PDB file of C-alpha atoms in Angstrom:
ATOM      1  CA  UNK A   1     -23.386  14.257 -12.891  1.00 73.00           C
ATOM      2  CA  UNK A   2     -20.682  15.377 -10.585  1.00 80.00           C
ATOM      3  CA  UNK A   3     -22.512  13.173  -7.584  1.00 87.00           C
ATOM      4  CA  UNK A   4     -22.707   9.827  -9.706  1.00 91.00           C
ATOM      5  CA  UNK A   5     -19.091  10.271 -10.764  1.00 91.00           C
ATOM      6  CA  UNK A   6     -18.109  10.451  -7.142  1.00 92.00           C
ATOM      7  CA  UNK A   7     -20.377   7.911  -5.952  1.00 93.00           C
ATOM      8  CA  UNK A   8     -19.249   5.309  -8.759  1.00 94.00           C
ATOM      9  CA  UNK A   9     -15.124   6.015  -8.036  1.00 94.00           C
ATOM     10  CA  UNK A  10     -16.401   5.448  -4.137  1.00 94.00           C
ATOM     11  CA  UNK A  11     -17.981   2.098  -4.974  1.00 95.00           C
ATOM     12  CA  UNK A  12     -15.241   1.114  -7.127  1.00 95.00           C
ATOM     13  CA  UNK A  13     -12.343   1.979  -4.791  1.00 95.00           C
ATOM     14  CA  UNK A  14     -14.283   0.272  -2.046  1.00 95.00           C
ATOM     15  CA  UNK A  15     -15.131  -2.684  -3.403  1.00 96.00           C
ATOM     16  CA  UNK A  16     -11.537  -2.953  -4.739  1.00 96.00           C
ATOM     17  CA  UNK A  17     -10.625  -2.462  -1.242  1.00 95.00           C
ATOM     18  CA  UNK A  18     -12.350  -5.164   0.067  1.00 94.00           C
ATOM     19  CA  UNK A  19     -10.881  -7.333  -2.623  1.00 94.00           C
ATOM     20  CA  UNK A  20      -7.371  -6.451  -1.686  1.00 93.00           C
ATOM     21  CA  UNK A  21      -7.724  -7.591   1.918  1.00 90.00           C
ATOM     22  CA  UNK A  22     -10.468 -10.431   1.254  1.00 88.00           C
ATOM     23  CA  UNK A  23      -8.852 -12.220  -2.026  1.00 86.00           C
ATOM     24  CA  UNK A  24      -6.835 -15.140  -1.110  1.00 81.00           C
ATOM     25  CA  UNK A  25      -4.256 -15.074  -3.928  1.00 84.00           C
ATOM     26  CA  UNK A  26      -1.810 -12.556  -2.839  1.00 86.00           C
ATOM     27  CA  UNK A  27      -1.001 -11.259  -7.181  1.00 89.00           C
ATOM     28  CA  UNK A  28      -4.717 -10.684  -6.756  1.00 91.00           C
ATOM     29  CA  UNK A  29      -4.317  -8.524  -4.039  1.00 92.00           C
ATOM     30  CA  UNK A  30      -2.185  -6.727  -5.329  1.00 94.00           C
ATOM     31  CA  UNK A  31      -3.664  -5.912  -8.778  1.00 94.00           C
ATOM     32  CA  UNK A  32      -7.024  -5.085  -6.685  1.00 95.00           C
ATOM     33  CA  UNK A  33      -4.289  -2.814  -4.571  1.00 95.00           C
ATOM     34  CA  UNK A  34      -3.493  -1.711  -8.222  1.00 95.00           C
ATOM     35  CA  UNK A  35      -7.841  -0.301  -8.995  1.00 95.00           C
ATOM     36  CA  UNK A  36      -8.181   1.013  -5.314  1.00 96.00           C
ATOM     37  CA  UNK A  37      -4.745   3.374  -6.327  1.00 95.00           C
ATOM     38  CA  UNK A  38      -6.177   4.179 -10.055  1.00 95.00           C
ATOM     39  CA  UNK A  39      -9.630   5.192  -8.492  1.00 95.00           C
ATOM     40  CA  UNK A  40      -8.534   7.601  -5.868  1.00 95.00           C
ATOM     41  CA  UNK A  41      -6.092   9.029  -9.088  1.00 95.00           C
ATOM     42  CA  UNK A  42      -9.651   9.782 -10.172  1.00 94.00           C
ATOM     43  CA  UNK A  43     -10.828  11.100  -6.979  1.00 94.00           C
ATOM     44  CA  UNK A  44      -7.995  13.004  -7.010  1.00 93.00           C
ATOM     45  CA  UNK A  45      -8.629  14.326 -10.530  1.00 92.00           C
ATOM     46  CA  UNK A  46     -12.539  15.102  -9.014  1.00 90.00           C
ATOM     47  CA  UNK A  47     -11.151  17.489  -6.255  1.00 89.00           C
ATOM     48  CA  UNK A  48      -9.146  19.570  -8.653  1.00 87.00           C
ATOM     49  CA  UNK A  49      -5.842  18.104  -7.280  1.00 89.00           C
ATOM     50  CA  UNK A  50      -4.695  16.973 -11.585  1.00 90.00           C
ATOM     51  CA  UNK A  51      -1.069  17.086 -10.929  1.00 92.00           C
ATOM     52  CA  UNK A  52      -1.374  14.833  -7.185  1.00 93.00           C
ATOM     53  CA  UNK A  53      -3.374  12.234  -9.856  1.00 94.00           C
ATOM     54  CA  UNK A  54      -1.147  12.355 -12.107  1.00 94.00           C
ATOM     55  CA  UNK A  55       1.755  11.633  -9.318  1.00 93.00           C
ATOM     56  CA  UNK A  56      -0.336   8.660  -8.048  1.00 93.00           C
ATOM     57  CA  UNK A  57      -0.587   7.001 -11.296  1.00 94.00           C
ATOM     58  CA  UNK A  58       3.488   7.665 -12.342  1.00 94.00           C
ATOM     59  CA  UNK A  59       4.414   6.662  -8.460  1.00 91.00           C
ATOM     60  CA  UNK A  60       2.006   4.213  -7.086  1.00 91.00           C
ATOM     61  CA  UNK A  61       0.083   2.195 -10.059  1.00 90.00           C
ATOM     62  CA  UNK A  62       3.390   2.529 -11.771  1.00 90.00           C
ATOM     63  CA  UNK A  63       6.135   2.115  -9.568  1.00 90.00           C
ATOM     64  CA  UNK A  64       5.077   0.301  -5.707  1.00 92.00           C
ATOM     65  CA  UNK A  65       2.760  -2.186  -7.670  1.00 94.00           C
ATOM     66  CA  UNK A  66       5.215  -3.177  -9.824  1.00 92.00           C
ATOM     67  CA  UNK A  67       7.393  -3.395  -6.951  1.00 90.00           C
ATOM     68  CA  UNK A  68       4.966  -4.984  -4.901  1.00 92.00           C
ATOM     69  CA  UNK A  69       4.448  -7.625  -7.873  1.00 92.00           C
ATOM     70  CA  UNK A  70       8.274  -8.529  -8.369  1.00 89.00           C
ATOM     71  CA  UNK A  71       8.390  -8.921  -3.977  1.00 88.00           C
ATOM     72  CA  UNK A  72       5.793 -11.250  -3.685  1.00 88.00           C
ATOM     73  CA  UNK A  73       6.874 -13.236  -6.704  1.00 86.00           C
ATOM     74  CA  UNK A  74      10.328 -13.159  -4.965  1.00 84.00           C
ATOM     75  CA  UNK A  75       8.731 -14.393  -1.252  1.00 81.00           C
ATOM     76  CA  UNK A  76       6.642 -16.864  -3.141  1.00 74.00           C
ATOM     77  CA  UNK A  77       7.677 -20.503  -1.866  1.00 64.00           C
ATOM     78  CA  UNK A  78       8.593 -22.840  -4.375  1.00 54.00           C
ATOM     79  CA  UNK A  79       6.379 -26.048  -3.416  1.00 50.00           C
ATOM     80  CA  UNK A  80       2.912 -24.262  -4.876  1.00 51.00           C
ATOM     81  CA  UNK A  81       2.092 -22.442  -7.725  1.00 49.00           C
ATOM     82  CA  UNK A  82      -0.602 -19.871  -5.728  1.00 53.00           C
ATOM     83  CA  UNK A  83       0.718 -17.651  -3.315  1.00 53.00           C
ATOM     84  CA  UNK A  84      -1.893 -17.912  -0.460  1.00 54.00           C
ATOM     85  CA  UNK A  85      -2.151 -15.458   2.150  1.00 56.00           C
ATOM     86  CA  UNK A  86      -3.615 -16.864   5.507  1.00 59.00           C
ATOM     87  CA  UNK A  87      -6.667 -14.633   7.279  1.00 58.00           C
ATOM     88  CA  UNK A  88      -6.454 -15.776  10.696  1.00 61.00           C
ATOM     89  CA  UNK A  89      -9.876 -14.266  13.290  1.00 72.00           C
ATOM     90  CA  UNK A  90     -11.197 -12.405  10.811  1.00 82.00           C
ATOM     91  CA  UNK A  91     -14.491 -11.538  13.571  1.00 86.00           C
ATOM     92  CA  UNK A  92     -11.726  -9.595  15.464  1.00 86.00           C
ATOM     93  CA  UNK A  93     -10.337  -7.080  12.823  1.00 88.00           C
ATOM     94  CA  UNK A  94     -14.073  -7.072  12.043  1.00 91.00           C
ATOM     95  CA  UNK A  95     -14.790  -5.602  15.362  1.00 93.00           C
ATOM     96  CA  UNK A  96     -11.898  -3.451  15.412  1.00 93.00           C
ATOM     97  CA  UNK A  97     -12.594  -1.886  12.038  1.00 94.00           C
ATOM     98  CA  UNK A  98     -16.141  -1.568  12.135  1.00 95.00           C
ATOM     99  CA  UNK A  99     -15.693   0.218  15.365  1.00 96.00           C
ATOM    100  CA  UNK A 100     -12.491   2.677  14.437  1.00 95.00           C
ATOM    101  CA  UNK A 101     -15.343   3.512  11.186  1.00 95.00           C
ATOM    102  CA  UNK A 102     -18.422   3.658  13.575  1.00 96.00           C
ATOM    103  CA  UNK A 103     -16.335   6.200  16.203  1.00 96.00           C
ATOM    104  CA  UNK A 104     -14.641   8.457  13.034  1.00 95.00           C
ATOM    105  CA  UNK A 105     -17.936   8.816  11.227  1.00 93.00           C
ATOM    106  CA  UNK A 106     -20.291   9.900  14.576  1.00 94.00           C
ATOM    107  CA  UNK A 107     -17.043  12.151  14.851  1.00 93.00           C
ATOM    108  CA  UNK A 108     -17.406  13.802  11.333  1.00 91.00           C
ATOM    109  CA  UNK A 109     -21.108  13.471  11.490  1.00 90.00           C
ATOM    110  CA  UNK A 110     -20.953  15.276  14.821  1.00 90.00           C
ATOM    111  CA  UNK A 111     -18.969  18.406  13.520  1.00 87.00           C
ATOM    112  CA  UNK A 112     -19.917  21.498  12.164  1.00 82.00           C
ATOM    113  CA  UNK A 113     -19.019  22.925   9.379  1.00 78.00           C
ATOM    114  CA  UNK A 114     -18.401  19.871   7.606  1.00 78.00           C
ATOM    115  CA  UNK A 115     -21.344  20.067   4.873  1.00 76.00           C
ATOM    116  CA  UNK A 116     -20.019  22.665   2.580  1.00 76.00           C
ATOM    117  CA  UNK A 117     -19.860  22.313  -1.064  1.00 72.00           C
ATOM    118  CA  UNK A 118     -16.945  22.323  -3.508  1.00 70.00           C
ATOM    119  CA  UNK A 119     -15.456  25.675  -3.831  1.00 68.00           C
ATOM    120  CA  UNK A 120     -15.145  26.765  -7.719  1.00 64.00           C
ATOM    121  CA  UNK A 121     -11.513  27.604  -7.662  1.00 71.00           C
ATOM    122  CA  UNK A 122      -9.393  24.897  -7.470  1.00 75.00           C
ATOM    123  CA  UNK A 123      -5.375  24.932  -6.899  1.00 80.00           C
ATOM    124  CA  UNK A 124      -3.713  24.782  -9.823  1.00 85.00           C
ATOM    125  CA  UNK A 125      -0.189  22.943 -10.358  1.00 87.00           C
ATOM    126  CA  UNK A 126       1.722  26.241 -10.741  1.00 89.00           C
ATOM    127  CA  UNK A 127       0.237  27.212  -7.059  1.00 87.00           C
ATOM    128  CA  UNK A 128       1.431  23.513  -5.681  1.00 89.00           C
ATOM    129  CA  UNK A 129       5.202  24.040  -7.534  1.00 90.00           C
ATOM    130  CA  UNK A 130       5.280  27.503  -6.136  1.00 90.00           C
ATOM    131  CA  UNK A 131       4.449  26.458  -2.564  1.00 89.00           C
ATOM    132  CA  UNK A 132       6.892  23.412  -2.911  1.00 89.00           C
ATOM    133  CA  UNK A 133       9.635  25.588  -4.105  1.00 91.00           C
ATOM    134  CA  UNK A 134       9.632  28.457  -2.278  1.00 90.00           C
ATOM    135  CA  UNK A 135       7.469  28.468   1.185  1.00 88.00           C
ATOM    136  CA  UNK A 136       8.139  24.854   1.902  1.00 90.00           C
ATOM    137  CA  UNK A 137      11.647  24.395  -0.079  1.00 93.00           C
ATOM    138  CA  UNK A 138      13.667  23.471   2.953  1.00 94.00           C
ATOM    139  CA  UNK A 139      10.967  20.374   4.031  1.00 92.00           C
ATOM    140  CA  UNK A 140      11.099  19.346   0.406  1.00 93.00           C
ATOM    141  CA  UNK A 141      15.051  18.717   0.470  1.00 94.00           C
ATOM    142  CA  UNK A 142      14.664  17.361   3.919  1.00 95.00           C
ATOM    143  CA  UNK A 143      12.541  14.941   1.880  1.00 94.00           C
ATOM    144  CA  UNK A 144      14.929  13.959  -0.373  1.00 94.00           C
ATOM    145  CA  UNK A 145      17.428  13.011   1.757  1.00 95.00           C
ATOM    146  CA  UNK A 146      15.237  10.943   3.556  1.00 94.00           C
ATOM    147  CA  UNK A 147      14.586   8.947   0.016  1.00 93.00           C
ATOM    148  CA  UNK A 148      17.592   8.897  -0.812  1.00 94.00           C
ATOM    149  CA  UNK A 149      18.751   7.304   3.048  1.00 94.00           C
ATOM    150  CA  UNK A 150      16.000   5.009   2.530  1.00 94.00           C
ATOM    151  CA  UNK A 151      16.958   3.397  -0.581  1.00 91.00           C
ATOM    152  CA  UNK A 152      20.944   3.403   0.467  1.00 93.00           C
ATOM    153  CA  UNK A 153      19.123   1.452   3.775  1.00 92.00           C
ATOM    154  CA  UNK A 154      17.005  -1.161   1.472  1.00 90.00           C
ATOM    155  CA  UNK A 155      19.611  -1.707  -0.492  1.00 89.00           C
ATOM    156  CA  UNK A 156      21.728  -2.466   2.567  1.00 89.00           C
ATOM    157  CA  UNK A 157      18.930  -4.356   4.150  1.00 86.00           C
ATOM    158  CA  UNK A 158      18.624  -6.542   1.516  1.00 83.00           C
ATOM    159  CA  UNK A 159      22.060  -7.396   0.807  1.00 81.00           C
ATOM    160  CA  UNK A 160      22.852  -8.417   4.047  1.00 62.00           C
ATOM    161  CA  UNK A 161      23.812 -12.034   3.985  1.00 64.00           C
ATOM    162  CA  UNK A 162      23.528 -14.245   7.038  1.00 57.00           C
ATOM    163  CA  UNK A 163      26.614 -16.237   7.806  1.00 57.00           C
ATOM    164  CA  UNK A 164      25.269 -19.045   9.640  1.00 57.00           C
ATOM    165  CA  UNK A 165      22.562 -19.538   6.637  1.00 56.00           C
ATOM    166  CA  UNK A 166      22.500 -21.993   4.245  1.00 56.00           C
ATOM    167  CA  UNK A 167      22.928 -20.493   0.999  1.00 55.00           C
ATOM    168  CA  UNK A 168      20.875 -22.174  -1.882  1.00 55.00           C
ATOM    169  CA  UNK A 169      22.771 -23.062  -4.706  1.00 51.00           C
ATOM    170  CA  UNK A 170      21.328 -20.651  -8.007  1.00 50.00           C
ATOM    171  CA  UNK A 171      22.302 -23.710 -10.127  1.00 48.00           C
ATOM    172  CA  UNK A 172      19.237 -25.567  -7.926  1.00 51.00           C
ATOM    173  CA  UNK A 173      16.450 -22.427  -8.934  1.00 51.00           C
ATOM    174  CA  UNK A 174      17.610 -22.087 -12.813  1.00 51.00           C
ATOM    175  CA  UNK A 175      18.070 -25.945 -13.598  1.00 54.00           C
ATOM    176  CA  UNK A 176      14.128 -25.987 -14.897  1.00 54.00           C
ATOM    177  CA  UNK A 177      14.800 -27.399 -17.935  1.00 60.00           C
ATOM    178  CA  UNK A 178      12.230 -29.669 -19.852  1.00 61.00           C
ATOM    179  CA  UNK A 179      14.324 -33.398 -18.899  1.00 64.00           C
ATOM    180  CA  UNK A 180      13.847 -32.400 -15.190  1.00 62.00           C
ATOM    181  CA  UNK A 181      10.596 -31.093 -15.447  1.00 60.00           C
ATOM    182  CA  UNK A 182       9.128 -34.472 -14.270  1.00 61.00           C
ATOM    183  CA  UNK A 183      10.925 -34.395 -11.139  1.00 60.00           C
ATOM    184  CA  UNK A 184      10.455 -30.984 -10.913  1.00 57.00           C
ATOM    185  CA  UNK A 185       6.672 -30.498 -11.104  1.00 57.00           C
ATOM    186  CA  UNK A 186       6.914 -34.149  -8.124  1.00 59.00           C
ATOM    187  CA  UNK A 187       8.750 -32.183  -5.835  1.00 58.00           C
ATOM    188  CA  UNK A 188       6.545 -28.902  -6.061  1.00 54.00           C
ATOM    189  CA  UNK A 189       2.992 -30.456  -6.348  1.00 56.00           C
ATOM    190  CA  UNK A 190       2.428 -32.023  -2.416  1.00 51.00           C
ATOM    191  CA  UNK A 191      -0.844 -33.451  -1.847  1.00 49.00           C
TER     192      UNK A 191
ATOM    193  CA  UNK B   1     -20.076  15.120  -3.213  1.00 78.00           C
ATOM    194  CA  UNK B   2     -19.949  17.232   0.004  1.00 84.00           C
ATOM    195  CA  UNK B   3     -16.710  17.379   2.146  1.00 87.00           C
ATOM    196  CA  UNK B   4     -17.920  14.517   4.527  1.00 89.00           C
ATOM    197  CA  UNK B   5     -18.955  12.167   2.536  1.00 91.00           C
ATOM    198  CA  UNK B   6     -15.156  12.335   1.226  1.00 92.00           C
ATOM    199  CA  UNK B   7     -14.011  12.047   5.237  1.00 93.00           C
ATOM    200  CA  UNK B   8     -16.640   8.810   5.225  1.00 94.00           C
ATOM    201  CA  UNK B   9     -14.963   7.301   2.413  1.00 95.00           C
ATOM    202  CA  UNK B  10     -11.820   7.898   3.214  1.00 96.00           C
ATOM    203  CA  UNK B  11     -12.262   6.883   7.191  1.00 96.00           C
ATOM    204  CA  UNK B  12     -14.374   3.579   5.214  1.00 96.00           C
ATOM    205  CA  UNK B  13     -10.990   2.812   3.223  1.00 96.00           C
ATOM    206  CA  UNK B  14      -8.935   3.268   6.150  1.00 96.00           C
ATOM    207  CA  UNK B  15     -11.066   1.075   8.106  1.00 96.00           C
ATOM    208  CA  UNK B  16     -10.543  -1.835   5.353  1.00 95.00           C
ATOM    209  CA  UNK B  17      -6.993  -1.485   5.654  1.00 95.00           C
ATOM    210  CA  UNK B  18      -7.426  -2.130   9.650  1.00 94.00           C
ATOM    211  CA  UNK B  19      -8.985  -4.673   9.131  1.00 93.00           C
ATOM    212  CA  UNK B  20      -6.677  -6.714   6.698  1.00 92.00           C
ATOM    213  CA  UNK B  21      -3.922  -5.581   8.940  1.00 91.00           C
ATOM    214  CA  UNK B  22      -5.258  -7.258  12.109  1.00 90.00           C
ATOM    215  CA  UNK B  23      -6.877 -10.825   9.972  1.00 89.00           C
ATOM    216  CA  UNK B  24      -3.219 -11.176   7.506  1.00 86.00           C
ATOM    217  CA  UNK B  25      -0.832 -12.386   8.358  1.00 82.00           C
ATOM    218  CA  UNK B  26       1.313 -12.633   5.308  1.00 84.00           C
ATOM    219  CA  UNK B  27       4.226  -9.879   5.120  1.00 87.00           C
ATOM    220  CA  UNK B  28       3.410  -8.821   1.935  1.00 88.00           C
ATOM    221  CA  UNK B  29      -0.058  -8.702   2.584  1.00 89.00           C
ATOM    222  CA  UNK B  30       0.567  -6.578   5.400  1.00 91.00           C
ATOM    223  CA  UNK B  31       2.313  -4.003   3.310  1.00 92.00           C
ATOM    224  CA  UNK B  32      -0.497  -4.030   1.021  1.00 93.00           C
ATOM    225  CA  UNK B  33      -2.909  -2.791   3.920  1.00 94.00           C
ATOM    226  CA  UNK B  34      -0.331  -0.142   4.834  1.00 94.00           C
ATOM    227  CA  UNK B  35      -0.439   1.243   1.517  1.00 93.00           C
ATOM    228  CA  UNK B  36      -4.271   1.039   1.505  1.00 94.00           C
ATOM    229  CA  UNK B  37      -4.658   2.924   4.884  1.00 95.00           C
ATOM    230  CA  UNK B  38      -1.746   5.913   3.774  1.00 95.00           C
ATOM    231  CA  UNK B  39      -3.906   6.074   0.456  1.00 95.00           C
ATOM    232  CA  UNK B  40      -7.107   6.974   2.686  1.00 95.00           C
ATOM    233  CA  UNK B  41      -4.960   9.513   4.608  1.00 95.00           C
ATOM    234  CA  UNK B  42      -4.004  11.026   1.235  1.00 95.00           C
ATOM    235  CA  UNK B  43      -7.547  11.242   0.556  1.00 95.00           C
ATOM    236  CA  UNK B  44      -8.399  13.370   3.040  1.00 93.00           C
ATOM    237  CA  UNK B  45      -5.764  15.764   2.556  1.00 93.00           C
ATOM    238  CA  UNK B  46      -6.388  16.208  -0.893  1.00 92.00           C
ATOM    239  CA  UNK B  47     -10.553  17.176   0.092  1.00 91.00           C
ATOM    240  CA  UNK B  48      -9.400  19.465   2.991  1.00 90.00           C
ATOM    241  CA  UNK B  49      -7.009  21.165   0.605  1.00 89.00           C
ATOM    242  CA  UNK B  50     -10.468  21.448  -1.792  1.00 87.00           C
ATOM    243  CA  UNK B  51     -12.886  22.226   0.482  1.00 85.00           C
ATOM    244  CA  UNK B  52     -11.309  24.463   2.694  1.00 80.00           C
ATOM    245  CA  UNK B  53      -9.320  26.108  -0.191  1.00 77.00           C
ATOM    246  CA  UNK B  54      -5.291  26.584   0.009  1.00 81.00           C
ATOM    247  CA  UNK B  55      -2.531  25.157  -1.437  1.00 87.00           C
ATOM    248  CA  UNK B  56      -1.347  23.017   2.009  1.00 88.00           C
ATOM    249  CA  UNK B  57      -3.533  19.799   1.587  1.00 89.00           C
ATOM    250  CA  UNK B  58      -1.888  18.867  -1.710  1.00 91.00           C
ATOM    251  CA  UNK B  59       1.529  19.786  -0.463  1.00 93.00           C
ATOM    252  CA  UNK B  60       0.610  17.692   2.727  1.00 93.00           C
ATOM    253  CA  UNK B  61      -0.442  14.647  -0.051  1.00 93.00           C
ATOM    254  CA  UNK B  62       2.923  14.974  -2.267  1.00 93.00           C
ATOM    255  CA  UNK B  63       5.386  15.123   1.008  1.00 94.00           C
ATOM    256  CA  UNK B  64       2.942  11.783   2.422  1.00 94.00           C
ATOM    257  CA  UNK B  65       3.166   9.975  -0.957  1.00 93.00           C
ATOM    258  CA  UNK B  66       7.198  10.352  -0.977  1.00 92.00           C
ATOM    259  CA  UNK B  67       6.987   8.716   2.281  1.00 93.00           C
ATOM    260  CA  UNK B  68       4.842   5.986   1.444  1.00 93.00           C
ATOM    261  CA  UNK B  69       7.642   5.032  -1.188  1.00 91.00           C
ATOM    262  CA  UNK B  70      10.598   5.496   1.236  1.00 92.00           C
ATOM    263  CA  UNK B  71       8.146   3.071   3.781  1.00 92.00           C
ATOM    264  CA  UNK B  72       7.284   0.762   0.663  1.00 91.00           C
ATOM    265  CA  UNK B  73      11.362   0.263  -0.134  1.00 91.00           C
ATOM    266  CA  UNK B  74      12.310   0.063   3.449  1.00 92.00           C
ATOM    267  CA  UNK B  75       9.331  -2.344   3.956  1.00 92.00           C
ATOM    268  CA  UNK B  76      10.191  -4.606   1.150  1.00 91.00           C
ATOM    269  CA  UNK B  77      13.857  -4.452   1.846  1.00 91.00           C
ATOM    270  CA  UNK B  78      12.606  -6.427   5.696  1.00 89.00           C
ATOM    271  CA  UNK B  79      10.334  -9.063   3.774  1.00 89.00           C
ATOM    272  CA  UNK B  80      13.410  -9.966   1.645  1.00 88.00           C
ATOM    273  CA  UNK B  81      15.678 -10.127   4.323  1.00 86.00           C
ATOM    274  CA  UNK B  82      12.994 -12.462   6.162  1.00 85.00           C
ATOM    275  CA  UNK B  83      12.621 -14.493   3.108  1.00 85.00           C
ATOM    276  CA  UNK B  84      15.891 -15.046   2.816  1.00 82.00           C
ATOM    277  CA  UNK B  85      17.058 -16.221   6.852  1.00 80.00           C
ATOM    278  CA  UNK B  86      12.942 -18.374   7.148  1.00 77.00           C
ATOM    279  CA  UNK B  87      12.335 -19.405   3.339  1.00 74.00           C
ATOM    280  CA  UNK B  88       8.887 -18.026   4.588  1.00 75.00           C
ATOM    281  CA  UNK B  89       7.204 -14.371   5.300  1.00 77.00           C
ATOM    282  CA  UNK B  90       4.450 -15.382   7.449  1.00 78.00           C
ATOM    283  CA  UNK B  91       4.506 -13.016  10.125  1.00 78.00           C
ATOM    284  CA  UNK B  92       3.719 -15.042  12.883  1.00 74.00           C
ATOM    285  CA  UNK B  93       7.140 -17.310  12.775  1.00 73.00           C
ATOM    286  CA  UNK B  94       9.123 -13.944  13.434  1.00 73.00           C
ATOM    287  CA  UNK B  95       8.868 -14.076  17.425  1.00 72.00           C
ATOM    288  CA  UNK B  96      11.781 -13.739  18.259  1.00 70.00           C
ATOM    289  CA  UNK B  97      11.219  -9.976  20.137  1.00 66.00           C
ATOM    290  CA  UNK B  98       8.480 -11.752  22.112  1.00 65.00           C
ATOM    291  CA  UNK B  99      10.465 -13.528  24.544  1.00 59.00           C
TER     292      UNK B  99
END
């Protein structure tokens, strides 16, 4: 039972996988991003690790997808309606992937020690607060800070306007009203 | 469900995310493959901390996901910005560092 459920959330997260790099619609990817994250949640759930699942679906299916959603709608250019995203040599990152995967699994194949089963007793969430607060406290706030600097940093990032840049007009993006939609849907439909 | 088939999997993700990382060449796209590969890394903390027994692995997985985040804000912070001065975030119009 345990060994189906494990092989189906492998299937599905690698499948999904593929999807994310191999769709050509870039919401696509994303969403497929979106199954690969909610299988390993399950994974996760499989090993015993409940409160790291139910951190990956609060944090990643709910937070960097949406995130990732709202940037690529905000990168989308406005003369098409699907967001493509160009593979370029795919035999290349073929090669390279299928040998970093052919070297790492002779490597774990290779090693000893590797075959055990599950153990019963898993770590609970009180065992994973009481490590984070007390034995590993000092790299948790160290942690923080570093979110917090790296939000202050995106925020400054992303405010940063260029000088020399031509700024578009907002009147230009929010004048889609239904008289200009004619000339609207000319301009953004190229052959 | 032994502990290496969960390496194999995870090393099988992790590969996938090589691969899109090396064939896109869209910004955002390449984000996506980040997050992809950190997920497989998470992976295997999370079955070391199982397998091996010990409360480190998961700690190991909660500091790494933080850090994905703090990459993911950073990350999409850069793709804005390059938006914004090209109108366009494919990645192989920002040369400028190569000459």
């Amino acid at each position: 039972m345990e060994t189906v459920g494990f092989a189906f959330a492998a299937a599905c997260a690698l499948l999904s996988a593929i999807f994310v790099v191999r769709s050509s619609n870039l919401i696509h990817a994303v969403l497929w991003l979106g199954v690969t994250l909610l299988t390993t949640a399950g994974l996760y759930a499989m090993l015993g690790a409940s409160f790291l699942a139910g951190v990956q679906v609060l944090v990643y299916v709910g937070g960097v997808i949406t995130l990732m959603i709202f940037g690529v709608m905000i990168t989308r250019r406005h003369d098409g309606l699907v967001v493509q995203a160009d593979s370029g040599n795919p035999a290349r990152g073929m090669f390279v992937a299928g040998a970093f995967f052919g070297i790492v699994a002779a490597a774990i194949r290779l090693t000893d020690g590797l075959d055990v089963a599950i153990t019963p007793d898993a770590v609970s969430p009180a065992d994973l607060g009481r490590a984070l607060f007390r034995e590993q406290v000092l790299a948790f706030e160290v942690l923080s800070l570093l979110l917090l600097g790296a939000i202050v940093g995106a925020i400054v990032i992303a405010r940063r306007r260029d000088p020399g840049a031509p700024r578009r007009e907002p009147l230009e993006m929010s004048a889609r009203t239904p008289e200009r939609a004619p000339e609207i849907v000319a301009s953004e439909v190229r052959p | 469900m032994t502990l290496s088939t969960c390496l194999l999997l995870a090393t099988a993700l992790f590969a996938v995310g090589i691969y899109g990382l090396l064939t896109r060449r869209q910004a955002m796209a390449v984000l996506l493959c980040i997050e992809l590969m950190a997920n497989a890394a998470n992976l295997c903390f999370v079955a070391f901390s199982r397998f091996r027994g010990g409360v480190t692995g998961q700690v190991f997985a909660a500091f790494s996901i933080a850090l994905t985040v703090a990459e993911v804000a950073v990350g999409l912070a850069i793709v804005i910005l390059l938006y914004r001065s090209r109108g366009d975030t494919r990645l192989d119009l920002a040369s400028e560092m190569k000459e």
